Amino acid sequence: MLTTLLLIPVLGALLIALMPNRHNLIRHAAIAASAIALLYSWWLVFSFDTSTSAMQFVVSEEWNPRLGTRFALALDGISFPMVLLTTLLA
């Protein structure tokens, strides 16, 4: 779920990079990508369990076992409002 939220603006930026140089079209695509990210993050509110202090929506994938690198995302009660605020400000 968090990986999707992270990829929405990236895909929007790639789409904008491939568009012709028409300012209105680019502006509408940027607003659409930001709105989709905002709606998706607010949709996560209904899945967030406020009764626990544990990390939620945990994503952890090992990238390189020899180096010990991992891709990890998770939300807790403090970081979740920051995600909502970030998508609102985008």
XYZ file of N, CA and C in Angstrom:
270
model
N 0.809 -1.187 0.000
C 0.000 0.000 0.000
C 0.863 1.266 0.000
N 1.912 1.266 0.803
C 2.773 2.445 0.852
C 3.627 2.574 -0.400
N 3.976 1.450 -0.986
C 4.737 1.513 -2.234
C 3.899 2.159 -3.326
N 2.623 1.858 -3.370
C 1.729 2.483 -4.335
C 1.652 3.984 -4.106
N 1.540 4.391 -2.859
C 1.496 5.813 -2.533
C 2.790 6.512 -2.926
N 3.893 5.815 -2.824
C 5.186 6.372 -3.217
C 5.323 6.457 -4.736
N 4.741 5.513 -5.452
C 4.890 5.458 -6.908
C 3.929 6.362 -7.669
N 2.829 6.779 -7.065
C 1.856 7.630 -7.768
C 2.490 8.926 -8.265
N 3.203 9.692 -7.424
C 3.840 10.913 -7.944
C 4.963 10.629 -8.944
N 5.654 9.511 -8.767
C 6.720 9.152 -9.706
C 6.138 8.867 -11.083
N 5.047 8.114 -11.126
C 4.394 7.831 -12.406
C 3.811 9.098 -13.019
N 3.284 9.986 -12.177
C 2.801 11.275 -12.679
C 3.917 12.094 -13.288
N 5.081 12.101 -12.656
C 6.229 12.843 -13.196
C 6.711 12.237 -14.510
N 6.715 10.912 -14.607
C 7.110 10.268 -15.864
C 6.118 10.585 -16.975
N 4.841 10.596 -16.646
C 3.813 10.942 -17.623
C 3.997 12.375 -18.109
N 4.272 13.282 -17.198
C 4.481 14.686 -17.561
C 5.729 14.846 -18.413
N 6.769 14.068 -18.122
C 8.001 14.155 -18.901
C 7.793 13.714 -20.347
N 6.830 12.837 -20.571
C 6.568 12.326 -21.918
C 5.553 13.157 -22.698
N 4.957 14.143 -22.036
C 3.930 14.959 -22.697
C 4.557 16.032 -23.579
N 3.794 16.454 -24.597
C 4.263 17.600 -25.375
C 4.244 18.865 -24.518
N 4.938 19.870 -24.963
C 5.096 21.094 -24.176
C 3.848 21.977 -24.260
N 2.770 21.495 -23.655
C 1.524 22.268 -23.561
C 1.249 22.496 -22.094
N 1.334 23.733 -21.657
C 1.300 24.062 -20.238
C 0.000 23.645 -19.552
N -1.135 23.832 -20.208
C -2.405 23.451 -19.582
C -2.505 21.946 -19.384
N -2.052 21.172 -20.367
C -2.086 19.717 -20.267
C -1.172 19.237 -19.144
N 0.011 19.819 -19.045
C 0.957 19.460 -17.997
C 0.395 19.832 -16.625
N -0.190 20.998 -16.516
C -0.774 21.443 -15.242
C -1.890 20.498 -14.802
N -2.761 20.103 -15.729
C -3.863 19.202 -15.376
C -3.350 17.811 -14.982
N -2.312 17.343 -15.657
C -1.740 16.042 -15.304
C -1.093 16.085 -13.920
N -0.417 17.182 -13.604
C 0.208 17.318 -12.281
C -0.847 17.385 -11.183
N -1.904 18.127 -11.425
C -2.985 18.221 -10.439
C -3.668 16.870 -10.273
N -3.854 16.147 -11.363
C -4.489 14.825 -11.288
C -3.622 13.848 -10.487
N -2.317 13.837 -10.736
C -1.428 12.935 -9.994
C -1.417 13.290 -8.507
N -1.404 14.577 -8.192
C -1.431 15.004 -6.793
C -2.759 14.652 -6.136
N -3.855 14.813 -6.860
C -5.174 14.488 -6.313
C -5.316 12.986 -6.076
N -4.789 12.186 -6.974
C -4.845 10.732 -6.785
C -4.047 10.331 -5.554
N -2.869 10.913 -5.375
C -2.057 10.616 -4.188
C -2.775 11.064 -2.918
N -3.403 12.230 -2.954
C -4.141 12.732 -1.797
C -5.307 11.816 -1.450
N -6.093 11.444 -2.439
C -7.236 10.564 -2.195
C -6.790 9.192 -1.694
N -5.699 8.689 -2.244
C -5.190 7.381 -1.808
C -4.707 7.446 -0.356
N -4.017 8.527 0.006
C -3.535 8.637 1.384
C -4.702 8.789 2.357
N -5.738 9.526 1.976
C -6.897 9.661 2.846
C -7.719 8.376 2.888
N -7.621 7.554 1.853
C -8.279 6.253 1.884
C -7.598 5.348 2.919
N -6.291 5.543 3.124
C -5.565 4.752 4.126
C -6.031 5.063 5.552
N -6.636 6.227 5.761
C -7.135 6.592 7.093
C -8.115 5.537 7.604
N -8.941 5.019 6.731
C -9.953 4.046 7.141
C -9.349 2.686 7.471
N -8.146 2.414 6.990
C -7.471 1.150 7.286
C -6.501 1.265 8.453
N -6.219 2.479 8.910
C -5.250 2.703 9.975
C -5.891 2.401 11.327
N -5.223 1.583 12.132
C -5.724 1.199 13.452
C -5.115 2.128 14.507
N -5.924 3.010 15.063
C -5.425 3.979 16.041
C -5.284 3.400 17.443
N -5.718 2.169 17.653
C -5.658 1.574 18.988
C -4.307 0.939 19.303
N -3.407 0.898 18.346
C -2.102 0.280 18.561
C -0.991 1.269 18.225
N 0.136 1.085 18.875
C 1.291 1.933 18.587
C 2.281 1.232 17.657
N 1.925 0.063 17.171
C 2.812 -0.697 16.294
C 2.870 -0.071 14.907
N 3.930 -0.392 14.194
C 4.061 0.051 12.810
C 3.004 -0.664 11.962
N 2.414 0.080 11.036
C 1.363 -0.470 10.188
C 1.739 -0.282 8.724
N 1.104 -1.027 7.853
C 1.356 -1.015 6.409
C 2.840 -1.275 6.128
N 3.417 -2.219 6.812
C 4.854 -2.484 6.734
C 5.197 -3.148 5.405
N 6.205 -2.578 4.739
C 6.777 -3.152 3.514
C 8.270 -3.257 3.759
N 8.817 -4.456 3.625
C 10.249 -4.637 3.835
C 10.755 -5.689 2.855
N 11.585 -5.247 1.935
C 12.132 -6.135 0.913
C 13.652 -6.051 0.942
N 14.294 -7.190 0.913
C 15.756 -7.208 0.878
C 16.234 -6.942 -0.542
N 17.109 -5.965 -0.702
C 17.613 -5.620 -2.029
C 18.903 -6.358 -2.343
N 19.889 -6.241 -1.491
C 21.175 -6.863 -1.727
C 21.613 -7.565 -0.447
N 21.503 -8.890 -0.405
C 21.844 -9.601 0.822
C 23.324 -9.489 1.198
N 24.198 -9.358 0.216
C 25.629 -9.255 0.517
C 25.952 -7.950 1.228
N 25.248 -6.889 0.875
C 25.475 -5.599 1.528
C 24.538 -5.368 2.705
N 23.483 -6.161 2.793
C 22.519 -6.016 3.876
C 21.572 -4.842 3.679
N 21.312 -4.453 2.429
C 20.420 -3.325 2.173
C 18.983 -3.806 2.030
N 18.057 -2.982 2.503
C 16.638 -3.287 2.455
C 15.862 -2.060 2.016
N 14.713 -2.305 1.387
C 13.730 -1.267 1.097
C 12.638 -1.451 2.132
N 12.459 -0.448 2.999
C 11.497 -0.591 4.089
C 10.653 0.663 4.213
N 9.345 0.469 4.321
C 8.386 1.539 4.564
C 7.412 1.074 5.634
N 7.001 1.996 6.507
C 6.003 1.686 7.528
C 5.446 2.997 8.069
N 4.282 2.930 8.653
C 3.652 4.110 9.257
C 3.345 3.828 10.716
N 3.528 4.852 11.542
C 3.072 4.796 12.916
C 2.182 6.010 13.164
N 1.796 6.227 14.397
C 0.859 7.304 14.713
C 1.405 8.699 14.486
N 2.719 8.861 14.491
C 3.314 10.180 14.261
C 3.569 10.420 12.777
N 4.026 9.419 12.085
C 4.360 9.611 10.665
C 3.128 9.654 9.765
N 2.032 9.030 10.184
C 0.853 9.008 9.327
C 0.262 10.402 9.081
N 0.110 11.259 10.103
C -0.363 12.618 9.802
C 0.601 13.400 8.907
N 1.885 13.101 9.000
C 2.856 13.771 8.135
C 2.676 13.350 6.673
N 2.339 12.084 6.457
C 2.062 11.621 5.099
C 0.816 12.326 4.556
N -0.213 12.440 5.383
C -1.431 13.128 4.956
C -1.148 14.596 4.641
N -0.347 15.242 5.463
C -0.002 16.643 5.238
C 0.842 16.807 3.969
N 1.755 15.893 3.733
C 2.590 15.966 2.538
C 1.767 15.823 1.269
N 0.839 14.883 1.259
C 0.011 14.727 0.059
C -0.943 15.899 -0.106
N -1.367 16.525 0.984
C -2.213 17.711 0.894
C -1.433 18.889 0.306
N -0.197 19.063 0.732
C 0.611 20.183 0.251
C 1.103 19.989 -1.181
N 1.132 18.756 -1.646
C 1.577 18.501 -3.026
C 0.562 19.084 -3.994
